[in-house]
Amino acid sequence: MNDLKERIAAQLQAVRDRSLTYTDAEDDLLTRQHSPLMSPLVWDLAHVGNYEELWVLRAAGGIEPVRPEIDDIYDAFKTPRKDRPSLPMLRPAEARRYIEGVRGRVFDVLSAVDFDSPDPLHRQGFVFGLVIQHEHQHDETMLATLQLSGEPGLVRDAALPPGRPGGPEEVFVPAGSFLMGTDTQPWAYDNERPAHRVDLPAYWIDRFPVSNQAYTAFLDAGGYDDPRWWTPEGWRWRTETGAVAPLFWTRDGDTWWRTRFGRTEPVPMDEPVQHVCWYEADAYARFAGRRLPTEAEWEKACGFDPGTGRTRTYPWGEDDPGPGRANLGHRAARPAPIGAYPSGASPCGAEQMVGDVWEWTASTFQPYPGFRSFPYPEYSEVFFGSGYRVLRGGSWAADPAAVRTTFRNWDHPIRRQIFSGFRCARSATPEQA
Ligand code: AVJ
Ligand code: FE
């Protein structure tokens, strides 16, 4: 019980340290717009504080509003990202003071909260999980903004385990049903619920995410000039943007270079490809004679344990993600080489399902059968439909607090400033099944 309070307090502290590190910069960098796709960094910073005020202080704590007059400024639905620079935002110093003031009272609510309360915001500390995951997701968004800005400084050079070339390229998942989603993860979002049985025919899925090496073969084969591989919308995206390679790649003679956080280096061929949009992932898969996995195929390959019939929290089981299992939490500012995490393998033998890159799936973002919006429709419900594709697994920039087998991310199919890659799948033939 108190143990959970301590864990929550530590996680609140850790995520705030992270946000403050990313925004420890000159006012100009924080208030400028680096891309119409992104908010000014100082908007994200005050927004996470305002979100805490709305959910922990007002909704869960019953505390009177601290600064109701700024709610509209930090409501993501009132102003699209491209228009946020013109908002009367708090200046960086004021934003830091505001979020610190809110945070002080968040700790008051935490000391008083009863984790066994029938109130679903209180029970098992849900509302704290909500704001911790929310802030980590915005931190990842801030990293994408900083990457677009070209600012140096966020490359981190923690050593990652070496890659392991060789071995099977795909793993087999036999036909059968599994439990998708969750009723038991205490901090799962509404979109991960409820748990429900899904029956799948047999399929093959890549053991690893698609590497830069494999993706480069697509470029070399003229894949970006061949409409055969692209859907009509994908081809339109490709011609309108003039894209010739993943975002942040440039060519010099025979060598592809990539730039990350202001540092330019030859593309490391043994890493998962990142900064591709859904259309690129889908086109590559067709070129390779494969397809993207559905979300259900991805989740079953990630967590289903045929031995117990249950779906694991992480591919390897229930242990928290550590540095030997997966590349998470911005320890290094890059995906780890292919094969770096044998001890992070899932029951079917798929590796690097969690960490490294978000993985595009074939699926649009839809509610599970029996979905109930909680605690508010603007987290998930308003995004359901055909406009978004689901990404799974979490990137090197995702925090372990916001990563699990059932976690669902989504974005427009044109987006590639996010830390996105993919792996391929194919249906088994009747003989194989
Ligand atoms: C789940 C990453 C798509 O960033 O739009 C942040 C998370 N929701 N604030 C997003 C989110 C509200 C969301 N994604
Ligand atoms: Fe938000």
Short mmCIF file of C-alpha atoms and ligand atoms in Angstrom, two decimals:
data_model
loop_
_atom_site.label_atom_id
_atom_site.label_comp_id
_atom_site.label_asym_id
_atom_site.label_seq_id
_atom_site.Cartn_x
_atom_site.Cartn_y
_atom_site.Cartn_z
CA MET A 1 0.00 0.00 0.00
CA ASN A 2 2.51 2.60 1.14
CA ASP A 3 4.82 0.81 -1.17
CA LEU A 4 2.59 1.84 -4.08
CA LYS A 5 2.56 5.44 -2.81
CA GLU A 6 6.33 5.44 -2.81
CA ARG A 7 6.48 3.98 -6.29
CA ILE A 8 4.05 6.59 -7.58
CA ALA A 9 5.97 9.40 -5.90
CA ALA A 10 9.22 8.18 -7.48
CA GLN A 11 7.61 7.92 -10.90
CA LEU A 12 6.09 11.40 -10.61
CA GLN A 13 9.53 12.74 -9.74
CA ALA A 14 11.24 10.84 -12.57
CA VAL A 15 8.88 12.00 -15.27
CA ARG A 16 9.08 15.61 -14.09
CA ASP A 17 12.89 15.47 -14.09
CA ARG A 18 12.63 14.22 -17.64
CA SER A 19 10.32 17.06 -18.76
CA LEU A 20 12.53 19.66 -17.10
CA THR A 21 15.66 18.24 -18.74
CA TYR A 22 14.08 18.49 -22.18
CA THR A 23 13.00 22.06 -21.53
CA ASP A 24 16.20 23.26 -19.88
CA ALA A 25 16.85 25.68 -22.74
CA GLU A 26 16.67 29.31 -23.79
CA ASP A 27 13.20 30.84 -23.92
CA ASP A 28 13.45 31.29 -27.67
CA LEU A 29 13.89 27.55 -28.27
CA LEU A 30 10.93 26.81 -26.01
CA THR A 31 8.50 29.35 -27.43
CA ARG A 32 9.37 29.03 -31.13
CA GLN A 33 7.50 26.70 -33.44
CA HIS A 34 9.89 24.15 -34.90
CA SER A 35 7.34 22.48 -37.14
CA PRO A 36 3.63 23.04 -37.85
CA LEU A 37 3.23 19.38 -36.79
CA MET A 38 4.31 20.15 -33.25
CA SER A 39 3.48 22.47 -30.37
CA PRO A 40 6.02 24.93 -29.01
CA LEU A 41 7.86 23.04 -26.25
CA VAL A 42 6.59 25.40 -23.57
CA TRP A 43 3.02 24.47 -24.52
CA ASP A 44 3.71 20.78 -23.78
CA LEU A 45 5.36 21.75 -20.50
CA ALA A 46 2.45 23.75 -19.13
CA HIS A 47 -0.09 21.36 -20.68
CA VAL A 48 1.16 18.42 -18.58
CA GLY A 49 0.75 20.58 -15.47
CA ASN A 50 -2.72 21.69 -16.50
CA TYR A 51 -3.65 18.04 -17.13
CA GLU A 52 -2.52 17.18 -13.59
CA GLU A 53 -4.57 20.07 -12.27
CA LEU A 54 -7.69 18.85 -14.12
CA TRP A 55 -7.37 15.18 -13.25
CA VAL A 56 -5.52 14.81 -9.95
CA LEU A 57 -6.42 18.06 -8.22
CA ARG A 58 -9.92 18.84 -9.46
CA ALA A 59 -11.39 15.48 -10.56
CA ALA A 60 -9.76 13.10 -8.04
CA GLY A 61 -8.89 15.52 -5.23
CA GLY A 62 -11.94 17.78 -5.29
CA ILE A 63 -9.65 20.81 -5.03
CA GLU A 64 -10.79 24.22 -6.28
CA PRO A 65 -9.23 25.28 -9.61
CA VAL A 66 -5.76 26.86 -9.33
CA ARG A 67 -5.81 28.69 -12.68
CA PRO A 68 -9.09 28.02 -14.51
CA GLU A 69 -8.45 30.94 -16.88
CA ILE A 70 -5.67 29.05 -18.64
CA ASP A 71 -7.62 25.81 -19.21
CA ASP A 72 -8.60 26.71 -22.77
CA ILE A 73 -5.03 27.53 -23.77
CA TYR A 74 -3.90 24.04 -22.84
CA ASP A 75 -6.90 22.19 -24.21
CA ALA A 76 -5.50 20.26 -27.17
CA PHE A 77 -8.94 20.23 -28.83
CA LYS A 78 -9.46 24.00 -28.74
CA THR A 79 -6.37 24.86 -30.80
CA PRO A 80 -4.58 22.64 -33.34
CA ARG A 81 -0.82 22.29 -32.96
CA LYS A 82 -0.01 24.54 -35.91
CA ASP A 83 -1.92 27.45 -34.34
CA ARG A 84 -0.55 27.10 -30.81
CA PRO A 85 2.30 29.64 -31.19
CA SER A 86 -0.32 32.42 -31.28
CA LEU A 87 -1.89 31.39 -27.95
CA PRO A 88 -1.30 33.60 -24.90
CA MET A 89 0.82 30.84 -23.33
CA LEU A 90 2.60 31.15 -20.01
CA ARG A 91 6.23 32.19 -20.48
CA PRO A 92 8.76 29.45 -19.65
CA ALA A 93 9.56 30.68 -16.14
CA GLU A 94 5.88 31.11 -15.32
CA ALA A 95 5.07 27.70 -16.78
CA ARG A 96 7.70 26.08 -14.55
CA ARG A 97 6.29 27.84 -11.49
CA TYR A 98 2.74 26.83 -12.40
CA ILE A 99 3.51 23.13 -12.86
CA GLU A 100 5.59 23.07 -9.69
CA GLY A 101 2.71 24.61 -7.73
CA VAL A 102 0.28 22.04 -9.09
CA ARG A 103 2.73 19.24 -8.34
CA GLY A 104 2.98 20.22 -4.68
CA ARG A 105 -0.75 19.63 -4.26
CA VAL A 106 -0.61 16.43 -6.30
CA PHE A 107 1.57 15.03 -3.52
CA ASP A 108 -1.07 16.13 -0.98
CA VAL A 109 -3.72 14.19 -2.89
CA LEU A 110 -1.37 11.21 -3.08
CA SER A 111 -0.83 11.10 0.68
CA ALA A 112 -4.58 11.15 1.29
CA VAL A 113 -5.69 8.75 -1.44
CA ASP A 114 -7.23 5.35 -0.63
CA PHE A 115 -6.17 2.82 -3.25
CA ASP A 116 -9.08 0.55 -2.30
CA SER A 117 -11.64 3.29 -2.86
CA PRO A 118 -14.62 2.45 -5.11
CA ASP A 119 -13.83 5.65 -7.02
CA PRO A 120 -12.14 4.36 -10.22
CA LEU A 121 -9.86 7.40 -10.35
CA HIS A 122 -8.48 6.51 -6.90
CA ARG A 123 -8.52 2.74 -7.09
CA GLN A 124 -4.99 1.32 -7.48
CA GLY A 125 -3.76 4.86 -8.09
CA PHE A 126 -5.31 5.05 -11.58
CA VAL A 127 -5.30 8.85 -11.80
CA PHE A 128 -1.59 8.96 -10.96
CA GLY A 129 -0.87 6.36 -13.63
CA LEU A 130 -2.91 8.51 -16.00
CA VAL A 131 -0.82 11.64 -15.47
CA ILE A 132 2.52 9.79 -15.32
CA GLN A 133 1.88 8.08 -18.66
CA HIS A 134 0.49 11.30 -20.11
CA GLU A 135 3.62 13.28 -19.21
CA HIS A 136 5.92 10.56 -20.59
CA GLN A 137 3.98 10.56 -23.85
CA HIS A 138 4.38 14.33 -24.10
CA ASP A 139 8.08 13.96 -23.30
CA GLU A 140 8.41 11.63 -26.26
CA THR A 141 6.55 14.19 -28.36
CA MET A 142 8.96 16.88 -27.13
CA LEU A 143 11.87 14.70 -28.22
CA ALA A 144 10.36 14.47 -31.68
CA THR A 145 10.01 18.26 -31.70
CA LEU A 146 13.64 18.66 -30.64
CA GLN A 147 14.74 16.22 -33.33
CA LEU A 148 12.88 18.32 -35.93
CA SER A 149 14.49 21.48 -34.56
CA GLY A 150 17.97 20.08 -35.25
CA GLU A 151 19.05 21.10 -31.74
CA PRO A 152 22.06 19.13 -30.52
CA GLY A 153 22.33 17.87 -26.97
CA LEU A 154 19.85 15.04 -26.71
CA VAL A 155 22.01 12.32 -28.15
CA ARG A 156 22.72 10.00 -25.25
CA ASP A 157 25.44 7.45 -25.66
CA ALA A 158 24.59 4.72 -23.17
CA ALA A 159 26.07 1.52 -24.55
CA LEU A 160 23.45 -0.81 -26.01
CA PRO A 161 23.93 -4.58 -26.26
CA PRO A 162 25.50 -5.76 -29.53
CA GLY A 163 23.40 -7.18 -32.35
CA ARG A 164 23.20 -10.92 -33.16
CA PRO A 165 23.12 -11.47 -36.89
CA GLY A 166 21.75 -14.76 -38.21
CA GLY A 167 19.10 -17.21 -37.13
CA PRO A 168 15.55 -17.47 -38.40
CA GLU A 169 14.05 -14.34 -39.93
CA GLU A 170 10.46 -15.17 -39.11
CA VAL A 171 8.65 -17.01 -36.35
CA PHE A 172 5.50 -19.10 -36.63
CA VAL A 173 2.36 -18.48 -34.60
CA PRO A 174 -0.07 -21.42 -34.72
CA ALA A 175 -3.80 -20.89 -35.23
CA GLY A 176 -5.87 -20.38 -32.11
CA SER A 177 -7.48 -17.87 -29.86
CA PHE A 178 -5.86 -15.62 -27.27
CA LEU A 179 -6.99 -12.98 -24.83
CA MET A 180 -6.49 -9.52 -26.38
CA GLY A 181 -6.56 -6.37 -24.25
CA THR A 182 -6.86 -6.37 -20.47
CA ASP A 183 -9.24 -6.20 -17.51
CA THR A 184 -6.48 -6.42 -14.93
CA GLN A 185 -3.64 -4.01 -15.74
CA PRO A 186 -4.39 -1.28 -13.18
CA TRP A 187 -3.10 1.62 -15.28
CA ALA A 188 -4.29 0.43 -18.68
CA TYR A 189 -6.11 3.03 -20.75
CA ASP A 190 -9.76 2.66 -21.73
CA ASN A 191 -8.73 1.72 -25.29
CA GLU A 192 -6.94 -1.43 -23.99
CA ARG A 193 -10.15 -2.68 -22.36
CA PRO A 194 -11.99 -4.96 -22.07
CA ALA A 195 -10.09 -8.21 -22.49
CA HIS A 196 -11.73 -10.28 -25.21
CA ARG A 197 -11.02 -13.53 -27.07
CA VAL A 198 -9.69 -13.23 -30.60
CA ASP A 199 -9.27 -16.26 -32.81
CA LEU A 200 -6.54 -16.02 -35.45
CA PRO A 201 -5.49 -18.32 -38.27
CA ALA A 202 -1.81 -19.36 -38.30
CA TYR A 203 0.71 -16.74 -39.47
CA TRP A 204 4.38 -15.88 -39.67
CA ILE A 205 5.77 -12.69 -38.20
CA ASP A 206 9.25 -11.20 -38.49
CA ARG A 207 11.52 -12.13 -35.61
CA PHE A 208 12.88 -8.55 -35.65
CA PRO A 209 11.82 -5.12 -36.82
CA VAL A 210 12.80 -4.38 -40.44
CA SER A 211 16.41 -3.15 -40.49
CA ASN A 212 17.95 -0.20 -42.30
CA GLN A 213 19.81 -2.78 -44.40
CA ALA A 214 16.61 -4.42 -45.58
CA TYR A 215 14.89 -1.07 -46.08
CA THR A 216 17.81 0.22 -48.13
CA ALA A 217 17.30 -2.71 -50.54
CA PHE A 218 13.82 -1.27 -51.16
CA LEU A 219 15.35 2.13 -51.97
CA ASP A 220 18.02 0.57 -54.20
CA ALA A 221 15.39 -1.40 -56.10
CA GLY A 222 13.62 1.86 -56.97
CA GLY A 223 10.77 1.19 -54.56
CA TYR A 224 9.95 4.88 -54.19
CA ASP A 225 9.49 5.19 -57.96
CA ASP A 226 7.30 2.16 -58.43
CA PRO A 227 3.57 2.68 -57.83
CA ARG A 228 3.08 -1.11 -57.78
CA TRP A 229 4.10 -1.25 -54.12
CA TRP A 230 1.98 1.63 -52.88
CA THR A 231 -1.70 2.02 -52.12
CA PRO A 232 -3.36 4.86 -54.11
CA GLU A 233 -3.26 7.13 -51.02
CA GLY A 234 0.32 6.09 -50.33
CA TRP A 235 1.35 6.89 -53.89
CA ARG A 236 -0.35 10.26 -53.65
CA TRP A 237 1.58 10.94 -50.42
CA ARG A 238 4.81 9.82 -52.11
CA THR A 239 4.36 12.08 -55.18
CA GLU A 240 3.04 15.11 -53.28
CA THR A 241 5.86 15.06 -50.72
CA GLY A 242 8.62 13.94 -53.09
CA ALA A 243 9.91 11.64 -50.35
CA VAL A 244 12.78 9.41 -51.46
CA ALA A 245 13.83 7.83 -48.14
CA PRO A 246 12.92 7.83 -44.44
CA LEU A 247 12.75 11.23 -42.76
CA PHE A 248 16.15 12.65 -41.73
CA TRP A 249 18.02 10.57 -44.35
CA THR A 250 20.23 12.21 -46.99
CA ARG A 251 22.33 10.63 -49.68
CA ASP A 252 25.96 11.38 -50.41
CA GLY A 253 27.27 9.35 -53.34
CA ASP A 254 26.67 5.74 -52.40
CA THR A 255 26.19 6.38 -48.72
CA TRP A 256 23.00 7.15 -46.82
CA TRP A 257 23.43 9.47 -43.85
CA ARG A 258 20.99 10.27 -41.10
CA THR A 259 20.76 13.21 -38.76
CA ARG A 260 19.57 12.85 -35.20
CA PHE A 261 19.61 15.68 -32.69
CA GLY A 262 22.03 17.68 -34.81
CA ARG A 263 24.51 14.84 -35.33
CA THR A 264 24.95 13.39 -38.83
CA GLU A 265 26.28 9.84 -39.26
CA PRO A 266 26.17 7.03 -41.81
CA VAL A 267 22.90 5.12 -41.48
CA PRO A 268 23.70 2.12 -39.23
CA MET A 269 22.60 -0.81 -41.34
CA ASP A 270 22.09 -3.15 -38.38
CA GLU A 271 19.47 -0.97 -36.64
CA PRO A 272 15.70 -1.06 -37.12
CA VAL A 273 14.56 1.53 -39.66
CA GLN A 274 12.79 4.48 -38.05
CA HIS A 275 11.03 7.67 -39.17
CA VAL A 276 8.92 5.91 -41.77
CA CYS A 277 5.23 6.63 -42.18
CA TRP A 278 2.52 3.98 -42.49
CA TYR A 279 2.46 4.32 -46.28
CA GLU A 280 6.19 3.58 -46.49
CA ALA A 281 5.90 0.59 -44.14
CA ASP A 282 2.95 -0.77 -46.09
CA ALA A 283 4.75 -0.29 -49.45
CA TYR A 284 7.91 -2.00 -48.19
CA ALA A 285 5.89 -4.97 -46.98
CA ARG A 286 4.26 -5.40 -50.38
CA PHE A 287 7.67 -5.12 -52.09
CA ALA A 288 8.96 -7.85 -49.75
CA GLY A 289 6.02 -10.12 -50.62
CA ARG A 290 4.58 -9.66 -47.15
CA ARG A 291 2.11 -7.46 -45.31
CA LEU A 292 1.93 -5.56 -42.05
CA PRO A 293 0.63 -7.59 -39.10
CA THR A 294 -2.80 -6.76 -37.80
CA GLU A 295 -2.91 -5.37 -34.31
CA ALA A 296 -4.22 -8.71 -33.01
CA GLU A 297 -1.38 -10.59 -34.71
CA TRP A 298 1.12 -8.19 -33.22
CA GLU A 299 -0.29 -8.53 -29.70
CA LYS A 300 -0.53 -12.33 -29.82
CA ALA A 301 3.09 -12.58 -31.04
CA CYS A 302 4.18 -10.19 -28.30
CA GLY A 303 2.52 -11.70 -25.28
CA PHE A 304 0.54 -14.89 -25.77
CA ASP A 305 1.99 -17.76 -23.76
CA PRO A 306 0.61 -21.09 -25.05
CA GLY A 307 1.97 -22.79 -21.92
CA THR A 308 -0.35 -20.91 -19.56
CA GLY A 309 -2.97 -19.73 -22.05
CA ARG A 310 -2.43 -16.21 -20.71
CA THR A 311 -1.10 -13.00 -22.26
CA ARG A 312 2.02 -11.64 -20.58
CA THR A 313 2.51 -8.01 -19.50
CA TYR A 314 5.78 -7.96 -21.46
CA PRO A 315 7.13 -10.40 -24.05
CA TRP A 316 9.44 -12.01 -21.47
CA GLY A 317 6.88 -12.17 -18.66
CA GLU A 318 6.03 -10.00 -15.69
CA ASP A 319 9.45 -8.60 -14.64
CA ASP A 320 9.82 -4.85 -15.10
CA PRO A 321 11.67 -3.85 -18.27
CA GLY A 322 15.37 -3.55 -17.46
CA PRO A 323 18.28 -2.54 -19.68
CA GLY A 324 18.94 -6.20 -20.58
CA ARG A 325 15.41 -6.80 -21.85
CA ALA A 326 14.54 -3.83 -24.04
CA ASN A 327 15.75 -0.44 -25.24
CA LEU A 328 13.42 2.04 -23.54
CA GLY A 329 13.54 5.29 -21.61
CA HIS A 330 15.94 7.30 -23.80
CA ARG A 331 19.06 5.67 -22.37
CA ALA A 332 20.50 5.92 -25.85
CA ALA A 333 18.89 8.13 -28.48
CA ARG A 334 18.66 5.32 -31.04
CA PRO A 335 17.19 1.90 -31.68
CA ALA A 336 19.42 -1.01 -30.64
CA PRO A 337 20.92 -3.25 -33.33
CA ILE A 338 18.92 -6.20 -34.60
CA GLY A 339 19.24 -9.11 -32.18
CA ALA A 340 20.36 -7.06 -29.16
CA TYR A 341 17.82 -8.56 -26.74
CA PRO A 342 17.62 -12.36 -26.77
CA SER A 343 16.33 -12.27 -23.19
CA GLY A 344 13.50 -9.98 -24.29
CA ALA A 345 12.08 -12.62 -26.66
CA SER A 346 8.37 -13.40 -26.57
CA PRO A 347 7.01 -16.96 -26.18
CA CYS A 348 6.83 -17.43 -29.98
CA GLY A 349 10.40 -16.19 -30.38
CA ALA A 350 9.77 -12.66 -31.65
CA GLU A 351 12.37 -10.16 -30.43
CA GLN A 352 12.47 -6.40 -29.88
CA MET A 353 8.67 -6.23 -29.81
CA VAL A 354 9.00 -3.71 -26.99
CA GLY A 355 11.34 -0.71 -27.23
CA ASP A 356 13.53 0.47 -30.15
CA VAL A 357 10.80 1.65 -32.53
CA TRP A 358 7.03 1.99 -32.48
CA GLU A 359 5.74 -0.59 -34.94
CA TRP A 360 3.06 0.28 -37.46
CA THR A 361 0.29 -2.31 -37.78
CA ALA A 362 -2.23 -2.84 -40.57
CA SER A 363 -5.09 -1.91 -38.25
CA THR A 364 -7.06 1.31 -37.98
CA PHE A 365 -7.74 2.53 -34.43
CA GLN A 366 -11.02 0.94 -33.30
CA PRO A 367 -12.71 0.28 -29.96
CA TYR A 368 -12.64 -3.26 -28.59
CA PRO A 369 -16.04 -4.96 -28.22
CA GLY A 370 -17.64 -3.61 -25.04
CA PHE A 371 -15.44 -0.46 -24.95
CA ARG A 372 -16.39 2.14 -22.36
CA SER A 373 -14.84 5.58 -22.43
CA PHE A 374 -12.92 6.34 -19.23
CA PRO A 375 -12.19 8.81 -17.80
CA TYR A 376 -12.92 11.09 -20.75
CA PRO A 377 -13.81 10.60 -24.45
CA GLU A 378 -11.00 12.83 -25.76
CA TYR A 379 -8.31 10.37 -24.76
CA SER A 380 -9.36 7.56 -27.13
CA GLU A 381 -12.94 7.63 -28.28
CA VAL A 382 -12.83 10.70 -30.50
CA PHE A 383 -9.95 9.14 -32.47
CA PHE A 384 -11.68 5.85 -33.32
CA GLY A 385 -12.34 5.40 -37.02
CA SER A 386 -10.40 5.02 -40.24
CA GLY A 387 -8.18 8.10 -39.95
CA TYR A 388 -5.52 6.59 -37.69
CA ARG A 389 -3.32 3.50 -37.78
CA VAL A 390 -2.24 1.71 -34.64
CA LEU A 391 1.39 1.53 -33.55
CA ARG A 392 2.57 -0.97 -30.95
CA GLY A 393 5.48 -1.76 -28.70
CA GLY A 394 7.03 1.60 -27.77
CA SER A 395 10.24 3.23 -29.03
CA TRP A 396 13.63 3.86 -27.43
CA ALA A 397 12.08 7.17 -26.30
CA ALA A 398 9.08 5.56 -24.57
CA ASP A 399 9.23 5.09 -20.83
CA PRO A 400 8.57 1.65 -19.29
CA ALA A 401 5.60 3.21 -17.45
CA ALA A 402 3.82 3.69 -20.77
CA VAL A 403 4.74 0.37 -22.41
CA ARG A 404 3.09 -3.07 -22.13
CA THR A 405 1.82 -5.81 -24.44
CA THR A 406 -1.65 -4.27 -24.57
CA PHE A 407 -0.63 -0.58 -24.95
CA ARG A 408 -2.03 1.09 -28.08
CA ASN A 409 -0.62 4.14 -29.81
CA TRP A 410 -2.05 5.66 -33.00
CA ASP A 411 -1.24 8.30 -35.57
CA HIS A 412 -2.12 9.51 -39.06
CA PRO A 413 -0.65 7.30 -41.78
CA ILE A 414 1.47 10.21 -43.10
CA ARG A 415 3.30 10.84 -39.83
CA ARG A 416 6.98 10.00 -39.58
CA GLN A 417 8.53 12.52 -37.20
CA ILE A 418 7.62 9.95 -34.53
CA PHE A 419 10.05 7.13 -33.70
CA SER A 420 8.28 4.68 -35.96
CA GLY A 421 9.35 1.51 -37.73
CA PHE A 422 7.62 -1.82 -38.38
CA ARG A 423 7.93 -5.54 -38.90
CA CYS A 424 6.21 -7.69 -41.53
CA ALA A 425 3.97 -10.73 -41.39
CA ARG A 426 2.34 -13.21 -43.75
CA SER A 427 -0.50 -15.69 -43.47
CA ALA A 428 0.52 -19.33 -43.23
CA THR A 429 -0.34 -21.57 -46.17
CA PRO A 430 -2.84 -24.39 -45.46
CA GLU A 431 0.05 -26.93 -45.40
CA GLN A 432 2.03 -24.85 -42.89
CA ALA A 433 -1.02 -24.31 -40.72
C1 AVJ B 1 -1.57 8.28 -27.67
C2 AVJ B 1 0.42 9.42 -28.33
C3 AVJ B 1 -1.51 9.48 -29.75
O1 AVJ B 1 0.09 12.37 -28.13
O2 AVJ B 1 -1.82 12.58 -29.09
C4 AVJ B 1 -1.30 13.06 -25.05
C5 AVJ B 1 -1.26 10.78 -26.18
N1 AVJ B 1 -3.22 12.12 -25.32
N2 AVJ B 1 -2.24 13.87 -24.56
C6 AVJ B 1 -1.05 12.00 -28.32
C7 AVJ B 1 -1.91 11.97 -25.53
C8 AVJ B 1 -3.41 13.31 -24.70
C9 AVJ B 1 -1.58 10.73 -27.67
N3 AVJ B 1 -1.06 9.50 -28.34
FE FE B 2 -1.91 15.75 -23.66
#
